[in-house]
mmCIF file of C-alpha atoms and ligand atoms in Angstrom:
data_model
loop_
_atom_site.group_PDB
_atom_site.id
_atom_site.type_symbol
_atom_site.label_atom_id
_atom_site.label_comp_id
_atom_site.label_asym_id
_atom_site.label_seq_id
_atom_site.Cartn_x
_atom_site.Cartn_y
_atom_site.Cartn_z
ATOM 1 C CA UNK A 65 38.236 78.496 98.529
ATOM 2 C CA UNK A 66 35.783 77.206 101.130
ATOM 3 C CA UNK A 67 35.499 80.142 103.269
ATOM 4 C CA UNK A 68 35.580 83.755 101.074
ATOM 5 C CA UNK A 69 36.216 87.065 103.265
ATOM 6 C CA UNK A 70 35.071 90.411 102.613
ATOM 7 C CA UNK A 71 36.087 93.749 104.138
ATOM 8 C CA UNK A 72 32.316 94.625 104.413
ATOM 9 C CA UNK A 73 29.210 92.827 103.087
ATOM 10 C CA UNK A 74 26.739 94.695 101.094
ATOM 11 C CA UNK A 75 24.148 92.126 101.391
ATOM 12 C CA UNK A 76 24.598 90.816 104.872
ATOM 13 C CA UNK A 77 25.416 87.558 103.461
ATOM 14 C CA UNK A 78 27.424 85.444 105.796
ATOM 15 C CA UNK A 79 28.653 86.683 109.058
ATOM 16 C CA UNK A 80 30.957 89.643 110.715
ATOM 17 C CA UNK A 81 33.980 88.558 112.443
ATOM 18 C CA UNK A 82 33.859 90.756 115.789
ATOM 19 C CA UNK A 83 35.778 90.280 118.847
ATOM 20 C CA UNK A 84 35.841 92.538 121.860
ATOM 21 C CA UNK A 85 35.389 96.004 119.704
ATOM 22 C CA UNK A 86 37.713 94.560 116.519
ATOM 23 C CA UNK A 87 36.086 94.022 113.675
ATOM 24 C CA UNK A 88 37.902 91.679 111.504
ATOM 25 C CA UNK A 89 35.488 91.949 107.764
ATOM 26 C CA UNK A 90 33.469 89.268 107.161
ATOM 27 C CA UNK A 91 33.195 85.520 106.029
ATOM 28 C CA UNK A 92 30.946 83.369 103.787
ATOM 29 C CA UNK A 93 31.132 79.604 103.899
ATOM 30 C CA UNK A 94 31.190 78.647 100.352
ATOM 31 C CA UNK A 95 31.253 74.738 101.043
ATOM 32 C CA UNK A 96 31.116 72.512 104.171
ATOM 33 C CA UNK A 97 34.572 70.201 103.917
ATOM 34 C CA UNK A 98 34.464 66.813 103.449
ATOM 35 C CA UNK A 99 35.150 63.828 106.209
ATOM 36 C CA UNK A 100 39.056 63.104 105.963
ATOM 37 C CA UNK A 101 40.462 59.568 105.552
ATOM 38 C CA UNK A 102 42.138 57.905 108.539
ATOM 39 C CA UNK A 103 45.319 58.417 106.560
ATOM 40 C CA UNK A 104 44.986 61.943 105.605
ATOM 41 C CA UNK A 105 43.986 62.139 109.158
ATOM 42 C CA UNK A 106 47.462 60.990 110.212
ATOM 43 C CA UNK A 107 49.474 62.703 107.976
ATOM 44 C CA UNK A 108 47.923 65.973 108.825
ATOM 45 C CA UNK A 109 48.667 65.433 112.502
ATOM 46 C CA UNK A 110 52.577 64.199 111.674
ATOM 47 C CA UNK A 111 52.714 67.021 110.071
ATOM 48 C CA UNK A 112 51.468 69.569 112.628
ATOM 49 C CA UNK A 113 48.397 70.289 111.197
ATOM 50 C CA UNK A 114 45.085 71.224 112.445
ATOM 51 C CA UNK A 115 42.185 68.905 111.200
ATOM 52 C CA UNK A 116 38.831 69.222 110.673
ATOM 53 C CA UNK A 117 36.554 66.490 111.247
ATOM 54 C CA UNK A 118 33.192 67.491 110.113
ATOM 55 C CA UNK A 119 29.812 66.131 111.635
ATOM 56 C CA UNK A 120 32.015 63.280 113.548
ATOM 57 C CA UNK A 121 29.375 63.949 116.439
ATOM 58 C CA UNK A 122 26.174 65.057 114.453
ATOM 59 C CA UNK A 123 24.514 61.335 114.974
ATOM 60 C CA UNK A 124 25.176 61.347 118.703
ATOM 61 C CA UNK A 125 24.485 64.862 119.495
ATOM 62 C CA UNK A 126 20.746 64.581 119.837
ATOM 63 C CA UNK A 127 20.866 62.368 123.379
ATOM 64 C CA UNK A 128 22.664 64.770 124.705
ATOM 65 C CA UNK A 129 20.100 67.782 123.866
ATOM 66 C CA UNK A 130 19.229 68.092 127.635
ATOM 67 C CA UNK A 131 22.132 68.338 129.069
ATOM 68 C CA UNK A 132 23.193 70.720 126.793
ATOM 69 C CA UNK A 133 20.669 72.491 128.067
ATOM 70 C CA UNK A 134 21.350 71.912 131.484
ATOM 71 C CA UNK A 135 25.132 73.241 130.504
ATOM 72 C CA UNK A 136 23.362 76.051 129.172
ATOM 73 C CA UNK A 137 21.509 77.472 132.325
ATOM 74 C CA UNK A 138 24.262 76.535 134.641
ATOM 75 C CA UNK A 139 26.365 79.208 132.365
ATOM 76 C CA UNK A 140 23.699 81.598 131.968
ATOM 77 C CA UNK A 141 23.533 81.742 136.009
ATOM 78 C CA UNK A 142 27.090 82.128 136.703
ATOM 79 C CA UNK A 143 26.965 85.177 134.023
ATOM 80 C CA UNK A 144 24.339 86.332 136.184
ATOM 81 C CA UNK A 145 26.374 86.278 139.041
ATOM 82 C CA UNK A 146 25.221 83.153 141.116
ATOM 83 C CA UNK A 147 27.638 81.080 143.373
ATOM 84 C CA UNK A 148 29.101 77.855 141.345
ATOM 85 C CA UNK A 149 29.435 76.528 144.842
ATOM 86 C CA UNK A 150 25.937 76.880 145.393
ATOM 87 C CA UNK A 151 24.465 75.539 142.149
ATOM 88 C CA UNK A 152 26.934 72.395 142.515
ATOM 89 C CA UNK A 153 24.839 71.666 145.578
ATOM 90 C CA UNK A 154 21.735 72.171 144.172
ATOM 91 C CA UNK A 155 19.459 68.761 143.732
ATOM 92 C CA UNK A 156 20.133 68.360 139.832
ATOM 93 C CA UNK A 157 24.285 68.501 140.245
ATOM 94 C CA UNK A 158 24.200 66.779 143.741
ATOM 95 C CA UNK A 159 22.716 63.491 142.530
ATOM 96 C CA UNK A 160 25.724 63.552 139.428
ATOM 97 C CA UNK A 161 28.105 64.158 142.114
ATOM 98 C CA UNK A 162 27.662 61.788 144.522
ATOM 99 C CA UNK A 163 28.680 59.462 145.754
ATOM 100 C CA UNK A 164 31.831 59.653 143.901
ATOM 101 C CA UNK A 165 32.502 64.050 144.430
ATOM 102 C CA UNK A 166 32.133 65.706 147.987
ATOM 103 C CA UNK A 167 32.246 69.827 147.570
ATOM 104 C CA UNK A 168 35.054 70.497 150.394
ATOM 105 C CA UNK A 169 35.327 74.498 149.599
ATOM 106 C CA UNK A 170 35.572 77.286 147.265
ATOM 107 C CA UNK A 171 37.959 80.351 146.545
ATOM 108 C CA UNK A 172 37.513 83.440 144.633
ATOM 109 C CA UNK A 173 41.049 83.225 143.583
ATOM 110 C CA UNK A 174 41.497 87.001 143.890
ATOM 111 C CA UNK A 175 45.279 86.723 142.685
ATOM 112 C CA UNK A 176 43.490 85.752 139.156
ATOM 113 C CA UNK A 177 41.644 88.685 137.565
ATOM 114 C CA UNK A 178 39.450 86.823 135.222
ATOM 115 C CA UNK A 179 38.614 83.987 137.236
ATOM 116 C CA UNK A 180 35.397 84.138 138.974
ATOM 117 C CA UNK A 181 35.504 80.872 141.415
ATOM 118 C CA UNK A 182 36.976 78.098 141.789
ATOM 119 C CA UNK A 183 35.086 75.017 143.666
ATOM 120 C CA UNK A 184 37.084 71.852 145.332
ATOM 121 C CA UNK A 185 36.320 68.292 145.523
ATOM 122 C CA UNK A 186 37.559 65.329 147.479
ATOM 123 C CA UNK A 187 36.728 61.692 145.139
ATOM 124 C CA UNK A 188 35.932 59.089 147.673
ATOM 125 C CA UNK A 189 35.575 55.350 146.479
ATOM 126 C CA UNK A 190 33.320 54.046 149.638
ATOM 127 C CA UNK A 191 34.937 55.267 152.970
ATOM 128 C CA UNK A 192 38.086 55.876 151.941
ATOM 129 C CA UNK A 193 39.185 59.380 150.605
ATOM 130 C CA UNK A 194 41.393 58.346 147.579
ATOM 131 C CA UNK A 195 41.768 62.236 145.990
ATOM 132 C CA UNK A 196 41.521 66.135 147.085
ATOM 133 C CA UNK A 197 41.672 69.038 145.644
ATOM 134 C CA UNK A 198 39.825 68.278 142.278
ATOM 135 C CA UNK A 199 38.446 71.024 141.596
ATOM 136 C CA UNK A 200 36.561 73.226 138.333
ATOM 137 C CA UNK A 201 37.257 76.739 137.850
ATOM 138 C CA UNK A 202 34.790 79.191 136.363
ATOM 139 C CA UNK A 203 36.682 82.062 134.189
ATOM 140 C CA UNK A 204 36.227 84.601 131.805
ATOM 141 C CA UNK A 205 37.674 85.042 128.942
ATOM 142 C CA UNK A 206 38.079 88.662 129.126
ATOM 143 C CA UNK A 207 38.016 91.863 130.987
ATOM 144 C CA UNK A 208 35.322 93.295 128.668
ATOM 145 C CA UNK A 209 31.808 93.920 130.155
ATOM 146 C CA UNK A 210 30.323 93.290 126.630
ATOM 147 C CA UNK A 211 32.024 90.379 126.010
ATOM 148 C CA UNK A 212 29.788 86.995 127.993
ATOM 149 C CA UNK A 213 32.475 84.491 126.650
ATOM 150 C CA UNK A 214 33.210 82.408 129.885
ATOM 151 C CA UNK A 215 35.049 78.952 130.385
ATOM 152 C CA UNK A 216 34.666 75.649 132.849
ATOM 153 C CA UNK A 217 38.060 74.434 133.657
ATOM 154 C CA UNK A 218 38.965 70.668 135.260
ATOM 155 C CA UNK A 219 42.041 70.145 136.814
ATOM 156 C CA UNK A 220 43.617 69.585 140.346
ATOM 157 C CA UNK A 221 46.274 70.289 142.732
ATOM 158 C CA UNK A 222 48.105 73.928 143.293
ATOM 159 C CA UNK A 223 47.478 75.466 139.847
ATOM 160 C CA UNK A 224 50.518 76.215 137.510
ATOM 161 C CA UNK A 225 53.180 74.751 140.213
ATOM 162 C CA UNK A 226 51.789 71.232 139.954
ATOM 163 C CA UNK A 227 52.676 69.063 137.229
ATOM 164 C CA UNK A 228 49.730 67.265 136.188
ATOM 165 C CA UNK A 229 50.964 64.847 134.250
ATOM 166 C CA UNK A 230 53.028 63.825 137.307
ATOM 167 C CA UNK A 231 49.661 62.238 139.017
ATOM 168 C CA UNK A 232 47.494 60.420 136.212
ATOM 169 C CA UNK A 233 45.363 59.361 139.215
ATOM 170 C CA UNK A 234 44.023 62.594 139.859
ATOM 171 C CA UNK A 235 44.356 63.930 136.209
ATOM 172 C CA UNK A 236 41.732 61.001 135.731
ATOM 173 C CA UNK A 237 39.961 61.356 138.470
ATOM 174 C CA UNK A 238 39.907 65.963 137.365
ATOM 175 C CA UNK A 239 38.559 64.233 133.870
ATOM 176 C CA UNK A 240 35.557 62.415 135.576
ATOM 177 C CA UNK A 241 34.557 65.196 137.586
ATOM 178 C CA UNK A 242 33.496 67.104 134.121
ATOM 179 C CA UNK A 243 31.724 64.402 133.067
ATOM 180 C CA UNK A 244 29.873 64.046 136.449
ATOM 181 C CA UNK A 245 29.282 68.533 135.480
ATOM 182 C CA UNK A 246 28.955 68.061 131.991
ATOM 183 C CA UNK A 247 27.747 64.598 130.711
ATOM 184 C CA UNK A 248 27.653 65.657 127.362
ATOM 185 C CA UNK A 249 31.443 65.102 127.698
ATOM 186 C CA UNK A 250 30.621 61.532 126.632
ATOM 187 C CA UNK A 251 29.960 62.610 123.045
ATOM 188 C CA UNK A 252 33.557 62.812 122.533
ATOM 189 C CA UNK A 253 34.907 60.163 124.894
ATOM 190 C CA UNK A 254 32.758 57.585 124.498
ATOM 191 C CA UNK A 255 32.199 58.150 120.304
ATOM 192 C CA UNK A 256 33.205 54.976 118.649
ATOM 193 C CA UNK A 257 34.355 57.024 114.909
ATOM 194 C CA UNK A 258 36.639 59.384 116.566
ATOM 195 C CA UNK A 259 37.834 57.245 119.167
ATOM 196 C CA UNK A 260 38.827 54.656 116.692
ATOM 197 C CA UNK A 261 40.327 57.462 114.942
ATOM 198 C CA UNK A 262 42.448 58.953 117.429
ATOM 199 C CA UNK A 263 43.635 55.595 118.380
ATOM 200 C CA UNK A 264 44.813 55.123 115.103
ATOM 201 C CA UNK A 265 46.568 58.432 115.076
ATOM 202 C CA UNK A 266 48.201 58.193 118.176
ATOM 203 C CA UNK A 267 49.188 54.727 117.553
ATOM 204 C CA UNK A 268 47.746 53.339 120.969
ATOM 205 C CA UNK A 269 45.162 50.639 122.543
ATOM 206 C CA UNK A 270 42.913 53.853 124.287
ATOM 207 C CA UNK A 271 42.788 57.522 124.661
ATOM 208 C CA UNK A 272 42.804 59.938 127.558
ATOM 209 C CA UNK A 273 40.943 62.634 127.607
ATOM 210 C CA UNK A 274 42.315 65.119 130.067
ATOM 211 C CA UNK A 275 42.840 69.012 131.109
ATOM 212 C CA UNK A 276 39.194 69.737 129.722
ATOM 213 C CA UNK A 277 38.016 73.139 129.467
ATOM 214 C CA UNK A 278 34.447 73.597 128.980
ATOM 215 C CA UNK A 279 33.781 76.524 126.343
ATOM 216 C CA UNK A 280 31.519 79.349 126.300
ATOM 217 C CA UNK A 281 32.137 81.712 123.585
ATOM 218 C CA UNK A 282 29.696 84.205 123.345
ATOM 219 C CA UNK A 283 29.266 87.131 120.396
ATOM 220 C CA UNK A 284 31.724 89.628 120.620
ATOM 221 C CA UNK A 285 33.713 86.814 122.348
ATOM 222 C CA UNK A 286 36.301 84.317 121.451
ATOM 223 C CA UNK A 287 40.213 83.555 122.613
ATOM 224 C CA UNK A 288 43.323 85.152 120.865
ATOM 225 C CA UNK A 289 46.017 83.216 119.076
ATOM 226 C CA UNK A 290 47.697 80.828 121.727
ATOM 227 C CA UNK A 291 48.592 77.451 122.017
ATOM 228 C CA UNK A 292 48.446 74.863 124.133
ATOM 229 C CA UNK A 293 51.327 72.895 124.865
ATOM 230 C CA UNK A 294 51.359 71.319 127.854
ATOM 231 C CA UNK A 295 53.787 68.341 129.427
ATOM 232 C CA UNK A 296 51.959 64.884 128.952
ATOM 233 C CA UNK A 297 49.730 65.208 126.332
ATOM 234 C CA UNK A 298 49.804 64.942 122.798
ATOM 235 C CA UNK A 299 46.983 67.581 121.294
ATOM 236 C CA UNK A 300 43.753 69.100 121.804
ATOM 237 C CA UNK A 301 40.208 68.002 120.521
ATOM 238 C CA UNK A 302 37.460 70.544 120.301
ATOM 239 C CA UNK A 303 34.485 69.921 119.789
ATOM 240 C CA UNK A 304 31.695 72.303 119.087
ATOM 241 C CA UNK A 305 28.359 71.327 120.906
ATOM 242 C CA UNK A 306 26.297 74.316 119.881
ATOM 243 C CA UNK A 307 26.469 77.986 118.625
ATOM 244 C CA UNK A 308 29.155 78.758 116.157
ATOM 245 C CA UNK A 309 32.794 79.216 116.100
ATOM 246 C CA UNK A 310 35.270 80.728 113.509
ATOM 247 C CA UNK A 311 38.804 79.604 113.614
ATOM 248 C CA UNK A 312 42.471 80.825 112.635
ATOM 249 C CA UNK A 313 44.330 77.241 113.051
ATOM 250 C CA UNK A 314 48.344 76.663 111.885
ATOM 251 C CA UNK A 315 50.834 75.259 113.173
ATOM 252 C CA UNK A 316 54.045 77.389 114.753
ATOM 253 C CA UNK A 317 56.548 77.262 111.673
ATOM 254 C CA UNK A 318 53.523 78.181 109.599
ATOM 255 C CA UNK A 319 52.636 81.192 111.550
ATOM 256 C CA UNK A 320 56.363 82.338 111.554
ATOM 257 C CA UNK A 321 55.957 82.142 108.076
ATOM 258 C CA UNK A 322 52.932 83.862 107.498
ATOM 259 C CA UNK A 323 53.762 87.414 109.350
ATOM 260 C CA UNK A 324 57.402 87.285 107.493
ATOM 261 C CA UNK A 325 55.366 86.889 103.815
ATOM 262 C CA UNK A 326 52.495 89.278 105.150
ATOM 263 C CA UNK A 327 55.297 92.199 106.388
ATOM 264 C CA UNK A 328 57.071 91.458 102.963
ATOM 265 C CA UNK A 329 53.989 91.952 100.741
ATOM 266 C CA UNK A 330 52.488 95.328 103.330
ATOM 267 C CA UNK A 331 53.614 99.133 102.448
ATOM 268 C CA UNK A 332 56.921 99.223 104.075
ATOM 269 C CA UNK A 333 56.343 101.847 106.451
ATOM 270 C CA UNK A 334 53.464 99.446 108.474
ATOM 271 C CA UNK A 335 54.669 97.385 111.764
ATOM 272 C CA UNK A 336 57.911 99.046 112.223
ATOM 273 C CA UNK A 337 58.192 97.548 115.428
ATOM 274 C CA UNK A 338 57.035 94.076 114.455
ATOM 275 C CA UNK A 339 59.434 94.315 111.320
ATOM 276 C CA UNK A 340 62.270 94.861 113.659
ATOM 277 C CA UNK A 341 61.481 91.650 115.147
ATOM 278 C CA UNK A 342 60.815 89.664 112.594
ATOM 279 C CA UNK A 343 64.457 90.332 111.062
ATOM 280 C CA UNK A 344 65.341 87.259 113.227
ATOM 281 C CA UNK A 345 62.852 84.115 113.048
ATOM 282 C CA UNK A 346 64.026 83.169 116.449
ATOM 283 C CA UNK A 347 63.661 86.236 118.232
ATOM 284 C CA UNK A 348 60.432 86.375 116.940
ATOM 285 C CA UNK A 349 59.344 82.713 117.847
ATOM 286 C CA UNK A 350 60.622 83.576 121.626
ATOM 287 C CA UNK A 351 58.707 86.787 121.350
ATOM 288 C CA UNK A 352 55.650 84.842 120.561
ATOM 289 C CA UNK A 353 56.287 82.731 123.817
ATOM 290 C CA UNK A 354 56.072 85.613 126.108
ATOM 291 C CA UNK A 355 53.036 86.481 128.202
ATOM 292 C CA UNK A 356 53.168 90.081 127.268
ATOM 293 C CA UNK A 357 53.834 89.890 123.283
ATOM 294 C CA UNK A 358 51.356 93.308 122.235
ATOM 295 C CA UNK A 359 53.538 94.432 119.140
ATOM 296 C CA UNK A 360 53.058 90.732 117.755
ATOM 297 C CA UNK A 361 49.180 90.985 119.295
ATOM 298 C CA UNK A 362 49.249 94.099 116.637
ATOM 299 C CA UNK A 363 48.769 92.206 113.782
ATOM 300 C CA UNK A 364 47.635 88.608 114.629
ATOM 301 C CA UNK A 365 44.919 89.716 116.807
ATOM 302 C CA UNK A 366 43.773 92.691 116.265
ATOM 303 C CA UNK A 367 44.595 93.422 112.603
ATOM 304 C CA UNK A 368 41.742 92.747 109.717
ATOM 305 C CA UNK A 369 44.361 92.326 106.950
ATOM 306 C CA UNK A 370 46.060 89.619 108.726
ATOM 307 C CA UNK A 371 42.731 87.637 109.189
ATOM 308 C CA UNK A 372 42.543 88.168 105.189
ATOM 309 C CA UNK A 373 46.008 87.122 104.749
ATOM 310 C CA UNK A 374 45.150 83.881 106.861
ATOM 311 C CA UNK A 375 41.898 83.258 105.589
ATOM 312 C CA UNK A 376 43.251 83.349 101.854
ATOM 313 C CA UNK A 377 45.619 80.925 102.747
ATOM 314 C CA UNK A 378 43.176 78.480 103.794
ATOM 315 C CA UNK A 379 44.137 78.662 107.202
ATOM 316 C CA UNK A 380 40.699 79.889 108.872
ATOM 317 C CA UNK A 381 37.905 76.905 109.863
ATOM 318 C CA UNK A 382 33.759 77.270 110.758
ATOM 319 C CA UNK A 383 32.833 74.923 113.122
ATOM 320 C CA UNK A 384 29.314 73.825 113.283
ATOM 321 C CA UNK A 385 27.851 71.544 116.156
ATOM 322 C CA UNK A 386 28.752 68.356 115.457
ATOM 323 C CA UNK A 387 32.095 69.332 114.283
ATOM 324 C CA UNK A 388 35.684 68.296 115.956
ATOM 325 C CA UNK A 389 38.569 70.145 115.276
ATOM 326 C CA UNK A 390 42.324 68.266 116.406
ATOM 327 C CA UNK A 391 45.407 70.067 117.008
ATOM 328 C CA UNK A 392 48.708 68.852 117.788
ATOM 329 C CA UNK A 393 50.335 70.462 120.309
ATOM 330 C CA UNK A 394 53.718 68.244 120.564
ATOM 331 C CA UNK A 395 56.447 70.931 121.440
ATOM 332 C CA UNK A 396 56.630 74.894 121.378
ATOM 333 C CA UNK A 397 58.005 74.624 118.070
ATOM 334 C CA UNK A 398 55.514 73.074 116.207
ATOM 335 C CA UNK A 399 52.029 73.177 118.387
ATOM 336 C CA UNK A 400 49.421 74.188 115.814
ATOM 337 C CA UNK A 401 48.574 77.850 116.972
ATOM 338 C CA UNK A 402 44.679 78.684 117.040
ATOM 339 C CA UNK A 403 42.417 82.041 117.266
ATOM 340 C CA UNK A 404 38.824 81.506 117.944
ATOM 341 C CA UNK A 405 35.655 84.235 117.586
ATOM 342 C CA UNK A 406 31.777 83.560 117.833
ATOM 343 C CA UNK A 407 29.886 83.298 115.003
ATOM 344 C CA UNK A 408 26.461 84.386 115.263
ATOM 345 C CA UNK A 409 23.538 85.569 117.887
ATOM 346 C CA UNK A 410 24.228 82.215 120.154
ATOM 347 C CA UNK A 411 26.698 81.659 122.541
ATOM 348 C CA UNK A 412 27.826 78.482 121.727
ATOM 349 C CA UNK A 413 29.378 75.483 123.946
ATOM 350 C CA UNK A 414 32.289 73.731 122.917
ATOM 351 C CA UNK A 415 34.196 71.038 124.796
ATOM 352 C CA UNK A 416 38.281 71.634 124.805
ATOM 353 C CA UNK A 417 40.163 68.107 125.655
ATOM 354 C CA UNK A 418 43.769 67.399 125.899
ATOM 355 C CA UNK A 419 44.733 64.445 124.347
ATOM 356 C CA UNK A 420 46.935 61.288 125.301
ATOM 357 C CA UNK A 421 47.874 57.873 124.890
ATOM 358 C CA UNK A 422 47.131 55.307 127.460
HETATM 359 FE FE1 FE2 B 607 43.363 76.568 122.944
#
């Protein structure tokens, strides 16, 4: 096995999985996987399965190295409380924004608990005003005060009533706004390997990269199991620009699978509840679907033998910077299903693009 868990390490060898106050044991990577073919590639991704591509980036990564750090400040200032308004106008954003990105407002979105601001654009081309309300949202990922973890989110229009994929104008237009924020988006897009990859995957002349989240997971931080289906796109790449991430990674049917083997092998007296549940797979796949699903949350996010039962199964990932990791996300019922924690002393930046075929 690549990655070996342990409820506790005497030695302090490898690293403690901890997320907001849970303490999941600990991992040691054992071996660094090897570069997939284009056709394993493929297959994985017919198949619903999450793939690691590792180093894709590593040769390109060093011309980005300052505005990674750039990145880097920006976030440390908006954990300190600064405007993202104001720092958008500052000299070093301004000159990346214009002409192209006018700032026309802000909002504190106070019917959104863990967002912090959100700041709109118009895109002019010249004189004439050809998009509003682009705009990049500053979140994060958590109510906990110890946990720093905070994300950079592109998009446009009234959020969750629009349809995004309805208006691939301003979906592109959201897309070039991050790179105009964060250049180092061009690592992925512009990367001839994994563009020539993900054509070949998708079957298609170019791909989109759209919906982009920029990552800051922190220690103590990370996101719990989710996925990310959304109409119009095909997957997500992430890409891991510094820091450290562990991942949980399967697909839908594979998760289903998982809890019923893990409740059948656990004392029968654990997860009453959950057991319940799980009597019928489709109850339990709806369950999964809801926004409040806490007797699921139970055991895939907060419970250390399930990590073990995952990791085992050679569902659990490292990502190093460099590293891409691609996960389908073609329909509710088979969207590969992913749980992400910090590794390490760094908070870490790691760039989250949808996927599609244009
Ligand atoms: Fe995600």
């Amino acid at each position: 096995m690549k990655i070996s868990y342990s409820l506790e390490s005497a030695s302090n060898e490898g690293f403690p999985l901890l997320r907001r106050g849970f303490e999941f044991g600990w991992i040691k990577v054992n071996a660094r996987p090897s570069m997939p073919s284009a056709l394993e590639v493929n297959t994985a991704w017919q198949n619903n399965t999450p793939i690691l591509l590792p180093s894709i980036l590593s040769d390109t990564l060093s011309f980005y190295q300052s505005d990674l750090a750039q990145a880097s400040l920006l976030m440390e200032q908006i954990r300190q409380g600064a405007d993202l308004s104001e720092v958008l106008e500052t000299e070093v954003y301004d000159s990346r924004l214009q002409p192209a990105f006018e700032l026309s407002g802000a909002s504190y979105e106070d019917n959104d608990d863990q967002a912090i601001e959100k700041v709109i654009f118009d895109s002019w081309e010249g004189d004439e005003m050809v998009a509003d309300n682009l705009w990049c949202k500053s979140s994060w990922l958590s109510f906990d005060e110890e946990d720093g973890s905070l994300r950079f989110r592109f998009s446009f229009g009234y959020e969750g009533y629009e349809d995004v994929a309805a208006d691939p104008i301003r979906q592109d237009l959201a897309a070039k706004l991050t790179d105009a924020i964060f250049p180092e988006s061009a690592a992925v897009t512009s990367h001839p390997a994994l563009n020539c990859l993900l054509q070949t995957m998708l079957n298609c002349e170019r791909v989109g990269f759209m919906e982009r989240i920029v990552y800051f997971n922190a220690p103590n931080g990370g996101a719990q199991m989710h996925h990310d289906v959304e109409r119009g796109h095909e997957g997500v790449v992430f890409a891991q620009m510094n820091g450290s991430t562990f991942w949980l990674a399967l697909s839908k049917p594979q998760l289903l699978d998982e809890i019923d083997e893990f409740l059948r092998l656990a004392p029968t007296d654990k997860w009453p509840r959950l057991r319940e549940l799980a009597i019928d797979r489709q109850a339990l796949s709806s369950y999964l679907e809801e926004r409040d699903h806490e007797v699921a949350e139970e055991l895939i996010d907060q419970s250390p033998e399930f990590f073990q039962h995952l990791i085992e199964r050679d569902y659990a990932f490292v990502l190093e910077p460099g590293d891409v990791l691609l996960m389908p996300q073609q329909s509710l019922d088979t969207c590969v299903w992913h749980s992400v924690i910090c590794l390490g002393e760094e908070t870490g930046e790691g760039l989250s693009f949808a996927i599609k075929k244009l």
